[in-house]
XYZ file of C-alpha atoms in Angstrom:
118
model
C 0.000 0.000 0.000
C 2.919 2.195 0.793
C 4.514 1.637 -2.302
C 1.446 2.542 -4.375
C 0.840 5.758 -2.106
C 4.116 6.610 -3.532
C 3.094 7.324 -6.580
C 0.115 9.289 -5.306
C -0.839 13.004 -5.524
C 0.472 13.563 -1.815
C -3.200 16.072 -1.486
C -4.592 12.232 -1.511
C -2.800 11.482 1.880
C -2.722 14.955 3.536
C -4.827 15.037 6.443
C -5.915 18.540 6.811
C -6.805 18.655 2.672
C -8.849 15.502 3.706
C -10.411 17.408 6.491
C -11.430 19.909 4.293
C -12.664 17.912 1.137
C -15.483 16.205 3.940
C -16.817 19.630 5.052
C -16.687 20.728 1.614
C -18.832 17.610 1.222
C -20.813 18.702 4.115
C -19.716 16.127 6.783
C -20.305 17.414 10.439
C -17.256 18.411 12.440
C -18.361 16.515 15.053
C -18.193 13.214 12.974
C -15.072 14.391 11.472
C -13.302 14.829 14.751
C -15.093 11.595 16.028
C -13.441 9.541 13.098
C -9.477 8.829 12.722
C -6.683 8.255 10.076
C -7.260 4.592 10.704
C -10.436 2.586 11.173
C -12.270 2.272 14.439
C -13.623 -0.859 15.292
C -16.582 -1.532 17.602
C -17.088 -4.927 19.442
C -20.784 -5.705 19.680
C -21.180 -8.666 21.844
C -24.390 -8.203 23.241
C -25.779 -8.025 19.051
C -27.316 -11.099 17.383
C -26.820 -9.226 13.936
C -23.170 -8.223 14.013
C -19.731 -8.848 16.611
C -18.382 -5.795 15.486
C -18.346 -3.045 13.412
C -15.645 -0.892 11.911
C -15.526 2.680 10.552
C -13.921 3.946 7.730
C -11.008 6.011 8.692
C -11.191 9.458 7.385
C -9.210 8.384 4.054
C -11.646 5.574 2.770
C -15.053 7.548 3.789
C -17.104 7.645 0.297
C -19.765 9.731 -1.896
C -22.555 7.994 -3.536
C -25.851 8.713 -4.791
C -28.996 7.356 -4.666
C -31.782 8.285 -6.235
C -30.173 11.646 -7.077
C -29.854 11.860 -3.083
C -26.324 12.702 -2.060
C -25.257 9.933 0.643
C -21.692 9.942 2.488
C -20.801 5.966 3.446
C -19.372 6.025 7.302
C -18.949 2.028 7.884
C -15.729 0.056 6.273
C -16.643 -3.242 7.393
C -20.169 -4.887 9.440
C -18.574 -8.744 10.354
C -19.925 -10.911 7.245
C -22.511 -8.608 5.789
C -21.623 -5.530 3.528
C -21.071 -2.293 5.124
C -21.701 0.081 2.098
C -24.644 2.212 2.535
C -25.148 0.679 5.942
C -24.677 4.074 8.174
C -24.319 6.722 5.574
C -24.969 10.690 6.579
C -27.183 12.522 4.426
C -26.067 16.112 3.699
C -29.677 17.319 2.256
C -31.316 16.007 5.505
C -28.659 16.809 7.946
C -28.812 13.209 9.660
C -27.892 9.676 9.793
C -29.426 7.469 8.076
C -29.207 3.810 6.485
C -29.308 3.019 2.499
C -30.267 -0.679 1.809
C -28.483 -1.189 -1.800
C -30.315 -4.593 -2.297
C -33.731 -3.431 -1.989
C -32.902 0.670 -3.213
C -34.254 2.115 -0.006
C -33.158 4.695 2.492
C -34.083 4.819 6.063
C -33.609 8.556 7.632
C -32.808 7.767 11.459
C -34.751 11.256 12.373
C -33.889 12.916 16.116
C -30.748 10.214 16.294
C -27.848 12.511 16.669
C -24.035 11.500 15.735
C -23.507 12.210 19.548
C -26.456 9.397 20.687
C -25.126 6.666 18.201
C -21.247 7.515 18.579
């Protein structure tokens, strides 16, 4: 990975430009600050769903759209299911919110702050 970062535009692995690409994109501070330069990864033993989640560190956090709705990807990995589109944040709505790509539906978790889910 090193090797290939190498050849890289160095903007591509500068922190602060990183920083400032998501809240160009519209990505809360607080999430922002709440996230790292490497992924964080969340045991969840007491879940019959998942043992563990992991974030996407601030370098593999991702646009997409759906349905001409802007959505910003925050998971990396969810144990053995998918994680893309799983907790996304929606800049047009200001909120969390969950994008099933299977079935092409999005879920707005209304009144659920980053602060109450972090």
């Amino acid at each position: 990975m090193e090797l290939i970062a190498g050849y890289e535009p160095k903007e591509l692995h500068d922190l602060d430009n990183r920083i400032a690409e998501l809240k160009k994109a519209k990505l809360p501070t607080a999430i922002i600050k709440d996230l790292a330069e490497t992924r964080i990864r969340i045991e969840l033993p007491d879940s019959k769903y998942f043992a563990y989640v992991a974030f996407c560190s601030l370098f593999e956090i991702t646009e997409f759209q759906a349905d001409s709705i802007k959505l910003i990807n925050l998971l990396a990995d969810a144990d053995a299911y998918g994680a893309s589109g799983m907790l996304v944040w929606i800049p047009s709505q200001k909120s969390l919110g969950s994008y099933d790509t299977e079935h092409e539906s999005l879920t707005i978790f209304r009144g659920i702050t980053w602060k109450k889910f972090f």
